[in-house]
mmCIF file of C-alpha atoms in Angstrom:
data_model
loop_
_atom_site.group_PDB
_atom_site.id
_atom_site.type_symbol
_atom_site.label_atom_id
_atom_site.label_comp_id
_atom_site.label_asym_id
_atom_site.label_seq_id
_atom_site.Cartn_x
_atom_site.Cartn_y
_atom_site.Cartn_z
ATOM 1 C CA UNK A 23 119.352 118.030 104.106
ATOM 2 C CA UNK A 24 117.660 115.266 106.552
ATOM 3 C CA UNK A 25 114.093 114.987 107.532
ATOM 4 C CA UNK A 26 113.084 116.928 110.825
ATOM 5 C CA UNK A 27 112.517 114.171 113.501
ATOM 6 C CA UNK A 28 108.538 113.061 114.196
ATOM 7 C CA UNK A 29 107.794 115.028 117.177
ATOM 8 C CA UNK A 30 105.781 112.616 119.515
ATOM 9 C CA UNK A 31 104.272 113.713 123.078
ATOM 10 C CA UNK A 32 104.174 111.122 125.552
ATOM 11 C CA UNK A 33 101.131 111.821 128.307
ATOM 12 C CA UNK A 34 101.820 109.072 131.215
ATOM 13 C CA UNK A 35 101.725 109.329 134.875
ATOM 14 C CA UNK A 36 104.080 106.960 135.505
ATOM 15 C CA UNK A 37 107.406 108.369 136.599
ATOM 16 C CA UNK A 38 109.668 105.250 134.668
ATOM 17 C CA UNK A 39 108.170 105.435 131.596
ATOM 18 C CA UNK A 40 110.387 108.378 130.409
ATOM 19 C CA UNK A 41 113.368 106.283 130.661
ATOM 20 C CA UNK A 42 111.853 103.310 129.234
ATOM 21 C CA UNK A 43 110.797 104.979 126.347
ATOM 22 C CA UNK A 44 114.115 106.472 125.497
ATOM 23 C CA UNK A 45 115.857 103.094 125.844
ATOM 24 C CA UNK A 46 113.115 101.601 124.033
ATOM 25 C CA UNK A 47 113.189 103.690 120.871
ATOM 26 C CA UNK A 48 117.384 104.921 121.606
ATOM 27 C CA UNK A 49 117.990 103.614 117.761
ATOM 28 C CA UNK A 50 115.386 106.084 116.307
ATOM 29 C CA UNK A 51 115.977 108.774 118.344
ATOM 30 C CA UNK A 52 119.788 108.436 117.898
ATOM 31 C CA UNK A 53 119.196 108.197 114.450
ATOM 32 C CA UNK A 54 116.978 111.151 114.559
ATOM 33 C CA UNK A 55 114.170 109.779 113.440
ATOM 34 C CA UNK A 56 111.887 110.721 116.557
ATOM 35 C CA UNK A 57 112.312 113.253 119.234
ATOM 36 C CA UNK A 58 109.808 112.614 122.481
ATOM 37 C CA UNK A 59 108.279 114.934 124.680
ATOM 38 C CA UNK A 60 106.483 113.870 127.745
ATOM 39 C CA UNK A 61 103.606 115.246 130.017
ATOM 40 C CA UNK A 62 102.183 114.063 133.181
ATOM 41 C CA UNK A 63 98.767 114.662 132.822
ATOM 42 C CA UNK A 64 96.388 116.253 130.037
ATOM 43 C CA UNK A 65 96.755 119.396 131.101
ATOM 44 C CA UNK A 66 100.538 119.443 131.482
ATOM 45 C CA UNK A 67 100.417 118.060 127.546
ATOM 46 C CA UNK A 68 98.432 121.055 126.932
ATOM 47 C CA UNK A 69 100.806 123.578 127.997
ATOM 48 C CA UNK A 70 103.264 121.214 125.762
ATOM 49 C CA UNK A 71 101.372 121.168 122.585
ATOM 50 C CA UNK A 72 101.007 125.342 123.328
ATOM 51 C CA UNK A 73 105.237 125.654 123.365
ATOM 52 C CA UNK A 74 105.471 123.111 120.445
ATOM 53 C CA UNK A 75 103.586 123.003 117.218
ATOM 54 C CA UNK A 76 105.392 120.854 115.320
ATOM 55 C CA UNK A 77 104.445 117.517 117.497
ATOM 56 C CA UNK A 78 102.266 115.527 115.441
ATOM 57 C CA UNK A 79 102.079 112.440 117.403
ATOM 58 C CA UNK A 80 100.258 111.835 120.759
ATOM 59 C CA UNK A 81 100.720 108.639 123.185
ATOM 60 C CA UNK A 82 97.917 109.034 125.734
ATOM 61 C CA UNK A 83 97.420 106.890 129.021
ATOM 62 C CA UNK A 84 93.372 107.594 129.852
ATOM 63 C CA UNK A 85 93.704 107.390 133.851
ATOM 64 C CA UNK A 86 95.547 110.524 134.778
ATOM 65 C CA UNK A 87 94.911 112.960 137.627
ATOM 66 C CA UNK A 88 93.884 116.577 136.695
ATOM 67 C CA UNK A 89 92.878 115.970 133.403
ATOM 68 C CA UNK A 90 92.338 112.240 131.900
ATOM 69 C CA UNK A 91 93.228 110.786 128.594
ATOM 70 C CA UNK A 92 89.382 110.524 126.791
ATOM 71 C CA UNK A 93 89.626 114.977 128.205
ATOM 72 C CA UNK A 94 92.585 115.235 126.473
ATOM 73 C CA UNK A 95 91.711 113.696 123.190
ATOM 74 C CA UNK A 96 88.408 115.466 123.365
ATOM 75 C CA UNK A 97 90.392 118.645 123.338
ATOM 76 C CA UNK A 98 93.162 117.589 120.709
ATOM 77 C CA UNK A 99 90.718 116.294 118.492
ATOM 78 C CA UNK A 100 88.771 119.989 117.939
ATOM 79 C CA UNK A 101 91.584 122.025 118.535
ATOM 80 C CA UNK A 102 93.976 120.414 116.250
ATOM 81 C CA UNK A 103 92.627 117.272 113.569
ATOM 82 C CA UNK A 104 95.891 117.208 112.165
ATOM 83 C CA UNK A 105 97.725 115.847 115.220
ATOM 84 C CA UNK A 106 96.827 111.879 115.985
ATOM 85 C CA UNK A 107 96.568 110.298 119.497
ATOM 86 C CA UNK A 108 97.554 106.595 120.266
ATOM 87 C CA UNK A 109 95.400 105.722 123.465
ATOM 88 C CA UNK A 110 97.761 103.848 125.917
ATOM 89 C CA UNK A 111 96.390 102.071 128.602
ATOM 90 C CA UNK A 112 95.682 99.231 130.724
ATOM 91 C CA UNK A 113 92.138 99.785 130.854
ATOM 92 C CA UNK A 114 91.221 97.390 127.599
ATOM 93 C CA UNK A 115 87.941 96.763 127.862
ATOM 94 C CA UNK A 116 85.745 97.075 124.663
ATOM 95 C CA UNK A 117 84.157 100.123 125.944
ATOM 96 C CA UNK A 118 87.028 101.978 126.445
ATOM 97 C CA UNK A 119 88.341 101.230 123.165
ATOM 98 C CA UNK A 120 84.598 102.048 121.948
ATOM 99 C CA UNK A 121 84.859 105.654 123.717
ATOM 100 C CA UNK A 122 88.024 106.314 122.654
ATOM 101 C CA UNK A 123 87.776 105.806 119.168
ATOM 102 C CA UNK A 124 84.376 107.281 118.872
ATOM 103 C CA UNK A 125 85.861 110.596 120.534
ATOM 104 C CA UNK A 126 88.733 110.652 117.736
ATOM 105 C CA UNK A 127 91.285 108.467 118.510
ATOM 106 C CA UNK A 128 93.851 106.670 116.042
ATOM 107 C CA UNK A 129 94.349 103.590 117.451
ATOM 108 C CA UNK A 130 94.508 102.026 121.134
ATOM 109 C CA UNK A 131 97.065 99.782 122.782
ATOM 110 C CA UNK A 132 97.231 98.231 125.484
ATOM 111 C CA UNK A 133 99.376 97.595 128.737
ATOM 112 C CA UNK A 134 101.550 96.303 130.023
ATOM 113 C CA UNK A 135 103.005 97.768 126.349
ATOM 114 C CA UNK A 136 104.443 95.656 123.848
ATOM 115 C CA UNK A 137 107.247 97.409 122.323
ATOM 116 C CA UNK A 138 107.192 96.035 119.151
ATOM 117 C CA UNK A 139 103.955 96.309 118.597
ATOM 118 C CA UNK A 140 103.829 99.952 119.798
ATOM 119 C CA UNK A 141 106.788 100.816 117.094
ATOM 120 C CA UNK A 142 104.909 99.340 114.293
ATOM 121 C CA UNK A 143 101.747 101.152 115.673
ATOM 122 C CA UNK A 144 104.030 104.450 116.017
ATOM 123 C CA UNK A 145 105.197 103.946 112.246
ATOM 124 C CA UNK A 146 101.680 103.208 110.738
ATOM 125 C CA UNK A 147 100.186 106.397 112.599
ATOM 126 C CA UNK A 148 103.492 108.681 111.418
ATOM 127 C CA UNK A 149 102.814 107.555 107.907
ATOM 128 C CA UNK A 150 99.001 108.509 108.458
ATOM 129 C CA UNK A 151 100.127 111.805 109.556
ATOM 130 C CA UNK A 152 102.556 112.692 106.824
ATOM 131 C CA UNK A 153 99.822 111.986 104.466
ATOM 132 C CA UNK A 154 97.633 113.832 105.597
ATOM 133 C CA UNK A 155 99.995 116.989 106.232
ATOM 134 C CA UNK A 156 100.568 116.680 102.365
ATOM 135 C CA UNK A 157 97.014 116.596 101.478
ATOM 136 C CA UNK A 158 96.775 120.045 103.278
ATOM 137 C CA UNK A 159 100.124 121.379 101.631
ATOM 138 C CA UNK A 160 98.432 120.420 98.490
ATOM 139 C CA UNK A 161 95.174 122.316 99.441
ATOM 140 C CA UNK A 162 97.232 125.449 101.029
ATOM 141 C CA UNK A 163 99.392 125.438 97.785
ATOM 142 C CA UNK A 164 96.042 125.019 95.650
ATOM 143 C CA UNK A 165 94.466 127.898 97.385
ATOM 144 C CA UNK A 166 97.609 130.170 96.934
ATOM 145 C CA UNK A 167 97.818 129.122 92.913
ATOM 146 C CA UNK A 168 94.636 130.466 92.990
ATOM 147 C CA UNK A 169 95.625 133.660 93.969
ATOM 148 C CA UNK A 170 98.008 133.704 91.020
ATOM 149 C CA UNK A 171 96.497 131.278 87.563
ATOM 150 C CA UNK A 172 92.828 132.035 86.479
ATOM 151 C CA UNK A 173 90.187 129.623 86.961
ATOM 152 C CA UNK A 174 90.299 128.591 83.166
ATOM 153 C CA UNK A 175 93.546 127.289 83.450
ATOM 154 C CA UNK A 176 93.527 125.483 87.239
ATOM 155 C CA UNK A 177 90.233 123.619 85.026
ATOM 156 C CA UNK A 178 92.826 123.182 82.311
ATOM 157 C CA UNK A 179 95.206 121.573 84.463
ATOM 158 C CA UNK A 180 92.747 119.095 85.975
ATOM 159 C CA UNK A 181 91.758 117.379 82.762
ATOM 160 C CA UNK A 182 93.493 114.572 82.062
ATOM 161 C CA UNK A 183 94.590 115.369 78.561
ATOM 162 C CA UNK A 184 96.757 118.615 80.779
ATOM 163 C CA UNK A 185 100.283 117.455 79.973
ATOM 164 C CA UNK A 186 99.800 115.914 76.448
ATOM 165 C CA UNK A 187 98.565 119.158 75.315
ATOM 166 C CA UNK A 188 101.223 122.246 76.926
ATOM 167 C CA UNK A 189 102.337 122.620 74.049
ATOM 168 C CA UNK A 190 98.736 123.008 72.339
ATOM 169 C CA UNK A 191 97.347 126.654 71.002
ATOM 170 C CA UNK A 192 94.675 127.896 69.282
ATOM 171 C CA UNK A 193 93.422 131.220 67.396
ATOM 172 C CA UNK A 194 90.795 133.383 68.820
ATOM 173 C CA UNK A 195 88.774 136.588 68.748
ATOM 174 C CA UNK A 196 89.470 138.382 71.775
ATOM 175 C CA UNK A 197 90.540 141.930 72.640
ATOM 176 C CA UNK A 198 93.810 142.887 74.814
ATOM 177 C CA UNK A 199 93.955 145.296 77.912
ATOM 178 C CA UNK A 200 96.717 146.805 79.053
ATOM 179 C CA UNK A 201 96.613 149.434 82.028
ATOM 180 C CA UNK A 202 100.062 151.294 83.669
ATOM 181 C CA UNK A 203 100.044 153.294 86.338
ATOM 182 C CA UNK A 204 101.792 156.164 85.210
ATOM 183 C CA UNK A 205 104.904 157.707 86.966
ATOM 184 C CA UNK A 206 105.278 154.940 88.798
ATOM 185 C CA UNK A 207 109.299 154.304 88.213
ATOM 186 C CA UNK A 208 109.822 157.712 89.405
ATOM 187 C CA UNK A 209 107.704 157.012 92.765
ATOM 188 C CA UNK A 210 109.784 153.784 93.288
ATOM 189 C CA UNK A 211 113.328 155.647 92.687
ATOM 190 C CA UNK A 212 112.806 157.679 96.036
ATOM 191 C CA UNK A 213 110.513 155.871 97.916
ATOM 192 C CA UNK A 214 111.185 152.321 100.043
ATOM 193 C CA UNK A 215 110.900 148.849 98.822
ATOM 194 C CA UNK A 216 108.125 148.516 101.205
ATOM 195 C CA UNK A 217 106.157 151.586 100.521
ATOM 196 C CA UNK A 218 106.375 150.803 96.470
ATOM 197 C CA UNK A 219 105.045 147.288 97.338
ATOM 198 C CA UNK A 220 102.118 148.740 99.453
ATOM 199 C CA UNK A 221 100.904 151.677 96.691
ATOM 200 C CA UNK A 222 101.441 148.817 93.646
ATOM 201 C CA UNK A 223 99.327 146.039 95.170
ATOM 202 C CA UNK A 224 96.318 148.727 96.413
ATOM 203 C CA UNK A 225 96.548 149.893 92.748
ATOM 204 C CA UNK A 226 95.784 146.617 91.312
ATOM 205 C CA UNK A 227 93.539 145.468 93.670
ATOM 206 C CA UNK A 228 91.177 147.782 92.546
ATOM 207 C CA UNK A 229 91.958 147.246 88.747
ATOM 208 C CA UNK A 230 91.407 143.638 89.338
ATOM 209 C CA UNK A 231 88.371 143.695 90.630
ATOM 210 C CA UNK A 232 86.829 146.061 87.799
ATOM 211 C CA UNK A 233 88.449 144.037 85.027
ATOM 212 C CA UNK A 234 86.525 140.706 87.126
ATOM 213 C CA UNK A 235 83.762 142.452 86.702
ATOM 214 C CA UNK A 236 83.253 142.611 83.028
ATOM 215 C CA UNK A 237 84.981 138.917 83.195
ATOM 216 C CA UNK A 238 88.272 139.743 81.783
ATOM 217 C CA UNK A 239 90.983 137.600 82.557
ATOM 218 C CA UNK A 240 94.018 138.574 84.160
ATOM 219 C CA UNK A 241 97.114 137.213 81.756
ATOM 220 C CA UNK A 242 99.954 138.976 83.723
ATOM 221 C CA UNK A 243 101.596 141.319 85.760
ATOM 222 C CA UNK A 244 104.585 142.989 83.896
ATOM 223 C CA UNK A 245 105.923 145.588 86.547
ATOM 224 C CA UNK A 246 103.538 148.446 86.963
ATOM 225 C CA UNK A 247 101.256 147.181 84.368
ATOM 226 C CA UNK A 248 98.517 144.966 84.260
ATOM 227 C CA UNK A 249 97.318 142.963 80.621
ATOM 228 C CA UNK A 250 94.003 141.187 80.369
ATOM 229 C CA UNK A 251 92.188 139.084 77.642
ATOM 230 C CA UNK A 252 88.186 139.641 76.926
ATOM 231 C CA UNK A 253 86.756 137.155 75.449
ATOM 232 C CA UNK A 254 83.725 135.803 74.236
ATOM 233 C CA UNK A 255 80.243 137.483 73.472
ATOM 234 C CA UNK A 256 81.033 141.774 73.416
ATOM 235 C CA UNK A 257 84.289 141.078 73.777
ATOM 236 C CA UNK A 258 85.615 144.654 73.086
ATOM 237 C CA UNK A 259 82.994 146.823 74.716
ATOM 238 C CA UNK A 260 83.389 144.903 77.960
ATOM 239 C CA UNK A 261 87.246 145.281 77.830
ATOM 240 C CA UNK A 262 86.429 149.334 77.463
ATOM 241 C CA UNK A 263 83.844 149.255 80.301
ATOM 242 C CA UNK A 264 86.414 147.659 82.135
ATOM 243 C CA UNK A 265 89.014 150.502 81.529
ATOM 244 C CA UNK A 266 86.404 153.259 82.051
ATOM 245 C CA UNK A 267 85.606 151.436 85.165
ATOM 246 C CA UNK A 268 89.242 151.363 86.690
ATOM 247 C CA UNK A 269 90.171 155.043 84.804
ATOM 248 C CA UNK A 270 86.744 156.591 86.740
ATOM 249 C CA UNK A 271 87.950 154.889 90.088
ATOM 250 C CA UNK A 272 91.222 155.882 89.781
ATOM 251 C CA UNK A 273 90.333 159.238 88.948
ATOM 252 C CA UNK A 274 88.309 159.186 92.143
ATOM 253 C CA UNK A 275 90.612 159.253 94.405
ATOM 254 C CA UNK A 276 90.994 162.438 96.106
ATOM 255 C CA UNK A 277 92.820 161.404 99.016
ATOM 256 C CA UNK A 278 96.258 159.314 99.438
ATOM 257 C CA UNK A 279 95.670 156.222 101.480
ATOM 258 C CA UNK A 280 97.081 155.881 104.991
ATOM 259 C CA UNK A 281 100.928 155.299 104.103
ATOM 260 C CA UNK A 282 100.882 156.215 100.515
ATOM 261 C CA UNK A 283 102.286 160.327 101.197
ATOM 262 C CA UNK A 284 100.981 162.808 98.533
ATOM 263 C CA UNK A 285 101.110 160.240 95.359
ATOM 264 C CA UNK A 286 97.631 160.422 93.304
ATOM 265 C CA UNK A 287 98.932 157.686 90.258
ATOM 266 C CA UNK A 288 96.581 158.037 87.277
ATOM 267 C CA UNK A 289 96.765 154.920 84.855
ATOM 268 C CA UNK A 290 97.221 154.951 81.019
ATOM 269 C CA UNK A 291 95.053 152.283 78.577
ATOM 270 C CA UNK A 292 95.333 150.832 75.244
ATOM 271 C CA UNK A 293 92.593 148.644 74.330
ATOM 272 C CA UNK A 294 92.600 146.508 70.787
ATOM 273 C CA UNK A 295 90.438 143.910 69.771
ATOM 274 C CA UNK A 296 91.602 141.373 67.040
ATOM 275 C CA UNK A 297 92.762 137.569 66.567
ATOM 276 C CA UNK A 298 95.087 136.287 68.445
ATOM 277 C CA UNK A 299 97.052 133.144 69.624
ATOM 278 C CA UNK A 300 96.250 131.334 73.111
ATOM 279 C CA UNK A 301 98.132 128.801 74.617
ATOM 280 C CA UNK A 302 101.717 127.878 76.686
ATOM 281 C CA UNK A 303 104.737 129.869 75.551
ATOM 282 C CA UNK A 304 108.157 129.466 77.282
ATOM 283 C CA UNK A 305 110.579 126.716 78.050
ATOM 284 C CA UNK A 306 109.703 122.962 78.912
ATOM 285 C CA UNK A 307 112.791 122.266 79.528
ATOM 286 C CA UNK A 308 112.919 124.537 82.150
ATOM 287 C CA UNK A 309 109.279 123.903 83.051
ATOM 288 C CA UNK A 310 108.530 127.290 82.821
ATOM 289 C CA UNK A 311 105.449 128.003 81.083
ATOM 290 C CA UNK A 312 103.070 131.095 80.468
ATOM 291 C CA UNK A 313 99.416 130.948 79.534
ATOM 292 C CA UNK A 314 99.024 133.701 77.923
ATOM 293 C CA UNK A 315 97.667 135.416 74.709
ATOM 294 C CA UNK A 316 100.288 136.464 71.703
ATOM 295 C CA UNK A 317 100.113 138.328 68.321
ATOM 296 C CA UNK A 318 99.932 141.556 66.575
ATOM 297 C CA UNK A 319 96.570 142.349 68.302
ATOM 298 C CA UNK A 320 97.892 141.914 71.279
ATOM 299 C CA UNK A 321 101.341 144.169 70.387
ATOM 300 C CA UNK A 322 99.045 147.254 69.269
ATOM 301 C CA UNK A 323 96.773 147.316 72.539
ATOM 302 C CA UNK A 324 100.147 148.021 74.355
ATOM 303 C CA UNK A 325 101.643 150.264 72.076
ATOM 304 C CA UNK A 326 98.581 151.784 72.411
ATOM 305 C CA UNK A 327 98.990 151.767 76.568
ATOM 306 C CA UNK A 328 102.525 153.709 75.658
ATOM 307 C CA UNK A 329 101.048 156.303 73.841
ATOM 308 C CA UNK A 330 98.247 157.324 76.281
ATOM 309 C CA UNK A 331 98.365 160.064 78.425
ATOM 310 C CA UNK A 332 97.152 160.357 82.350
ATOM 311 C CA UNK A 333 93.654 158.894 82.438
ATOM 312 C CA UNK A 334 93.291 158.327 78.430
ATOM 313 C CA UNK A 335 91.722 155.386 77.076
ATOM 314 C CA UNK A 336 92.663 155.005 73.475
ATOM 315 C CA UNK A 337 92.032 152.458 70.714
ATOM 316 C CA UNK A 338 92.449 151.998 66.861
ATOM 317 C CA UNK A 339 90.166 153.848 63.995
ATOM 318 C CA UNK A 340 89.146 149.503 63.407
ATOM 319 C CA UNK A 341 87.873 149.648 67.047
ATOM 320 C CA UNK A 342 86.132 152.742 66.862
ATOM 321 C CA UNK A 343 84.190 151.902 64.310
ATOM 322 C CA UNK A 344 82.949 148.703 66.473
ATOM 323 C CA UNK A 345 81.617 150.913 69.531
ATOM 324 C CA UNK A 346 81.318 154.155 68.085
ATOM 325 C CA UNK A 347 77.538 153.996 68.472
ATOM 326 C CA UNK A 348 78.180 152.628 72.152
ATOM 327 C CA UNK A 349 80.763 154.871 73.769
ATOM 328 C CA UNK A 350 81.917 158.606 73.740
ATOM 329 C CA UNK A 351 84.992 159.057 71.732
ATOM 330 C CA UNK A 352 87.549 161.654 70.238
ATOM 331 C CA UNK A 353 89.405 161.656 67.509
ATOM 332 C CA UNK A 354 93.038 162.330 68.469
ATOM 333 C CA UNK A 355 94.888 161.801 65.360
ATOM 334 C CA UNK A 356 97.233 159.461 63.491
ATOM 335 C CA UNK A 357 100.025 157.706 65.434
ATOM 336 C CA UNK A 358 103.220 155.807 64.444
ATOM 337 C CA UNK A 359 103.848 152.652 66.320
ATOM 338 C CA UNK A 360 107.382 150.281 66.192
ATOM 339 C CA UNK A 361 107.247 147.759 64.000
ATOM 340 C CA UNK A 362 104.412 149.573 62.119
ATOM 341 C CA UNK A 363 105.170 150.542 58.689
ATOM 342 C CA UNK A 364 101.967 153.171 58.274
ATOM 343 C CA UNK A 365 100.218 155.159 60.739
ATOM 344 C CA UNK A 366 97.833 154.408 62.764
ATOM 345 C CA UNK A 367 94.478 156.684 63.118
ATOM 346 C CA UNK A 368 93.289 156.293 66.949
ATOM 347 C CA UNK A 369 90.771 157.786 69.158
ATOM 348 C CA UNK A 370 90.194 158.360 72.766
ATOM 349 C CA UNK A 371 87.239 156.718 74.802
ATOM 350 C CA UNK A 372 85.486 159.413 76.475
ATOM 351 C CA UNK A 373 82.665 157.713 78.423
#
């Protein structure tokens, strides 16, 4: 697929300089390299910049009726720092130059116009502009990674032993979370695409925040579950505060929010603490990669998540006996788990 053409508005006066333009520069726009637009005054290539976003480019005579040149570039410059102006005029003098490039402009040339030298002016100022439009791609696209990779590993990524060591892991203490809002496939079989978007991201946007506050980490979203890693210092009680945190808020809700009908999900929690592995798993070939946390810890805190009922907390008799003087809890029996040859005494987390 080819490049879109550089959109470049022309602000001139003159009534031939249309045409001299588009024989000037036929090969590129032919080619469609550039596409011009053209204004008579500033305030004409207002209105033009308003229909027209893409245009990057501006080449600006300063002695216009209505509104002049320096005006306009004033006005381009704080509305829109991405888009460059070329002043264009036959007023050369070093303090017009000076004004203009103090007020924001790119570069100046002068007239009567040299051609050439305003195509290789034209090309320096597109490349100028490209670069910078990447630079903010790379900052939009930076801000929306955010949004989806912890902090951890965006700090990861920016060291400069990042790609030697993807394939890298390590064993630590840390304790799993997982949290599932319950009922949820049955909500999404009669309810729109739209709606089960809606109800799934309010959901999580409060269980976010109340992990973030006990400085979990968010590993994944797996469907209508969420799985975080504690750790550090207290690793395991702050993983439980965390799911007595989202369970209580949950359980607050008396209401449905605007658009959500006569659904009140509850969520279901299995918390286990334990050593596990950190680091990339998936394909490199593919360059598909997940940071995330694996092992037989972090199995049991989810078979644990499948075994809970509506706003139940539950954990493993080895858990229990690390918070027992810390938290509420009830004993609620022996359970058998897959891939678990004995069964497993566990215990709900009260408060």
């Amino acid at each position: 697929m080819s490049e879109k053409p550089t959109q470049i508005l022309v602000v001139d006066d003159e009534a031939d300089l249309e045409a001299l333009i588009r024989q000037k520069f036929r090969r590129q726009i032919r080619e469609g390299k550039y596409e011009f637009h053209f204004a008579s005054n500033g305030r004409n290539a207002l209105e033009v910049l308003d229909s027209n976003s893409e245009i990057g480019l501006i080449l600006s005579d300063i002695n216009m009726p209505e509104m002049d040149g320096l005006s306009l570039l004033i006005k381009v410059s704080e509305s829109n720092p991405l888009v460059k102006v070329v002043m264009v005029s036959a007023y050369g003098d070093m303090e017009n130059i000076r004004s203009a490039m103090n007020h924001g402009a790119f570069d100046f040339v002068c007239k009567p116009v040299n051609f050439e030298d305003l195509g290789v002016t034209i090309e320096k100022t597109v490349k100028h502009i490209q670069h910078l439009q990447e630079t903010f791609e790379a900052i939009k696209e930076n801000n929306i990674l955010r949004m989806y990779v912890d902090d951890s590993v965006l700090n990861f990524m920016s060291r400069s032993e990042f790609e030697n060591s993807l394939r890298a892991n390590e064993a630590i203490e840390g304790t799993a979370l997982f949290i599932d809002i319950c009922g949820f496939t049955a909500i999404s079989e009669s309810e729109s695409a739209d709606f089960v978007v809606k109800l799934l991201n309010d959901y999580f946007d409060i269980i976010v925040k109340e992990i973030m506050v006990y400085d979990g980490v968010i590993d994944k979203f797996m469907g209508d579950c969420v799985m975080a890693v504690f750790k550090g210092e207290y690793h395991l009680d702050r993983a439980i505060d965390a799911g007595l945190a989202v369970r209580n808020k949950i359980d607050s809700i008396k209401e449905p929010a605007k658009g959500i009908n006569e659904y009140l999900p509850k969520v279901s929690i299995g918390v286990n603490p334990g050593e596990m592995i950190s680091g990339n798993i998936g394909s490199s070939s593919l360059k598909r990669l997940d940071f995330t946390v694996i092992g037989d810890a972090v199995n049991t805190a989810q078979r644990l998540q499948s075994k809970a009922g509506e706003s139940q907390i539950l954990i493993t008799e080895k858990a229990y006996e690390q918070i027992k003087d810390s938290f509420k809890c009830k004993e609620v029996g022996e359970m058998t788990f897959k891939n678990k040859s004995k069964a497993i005494k566990c215990y709900e987390v009260i408060e």
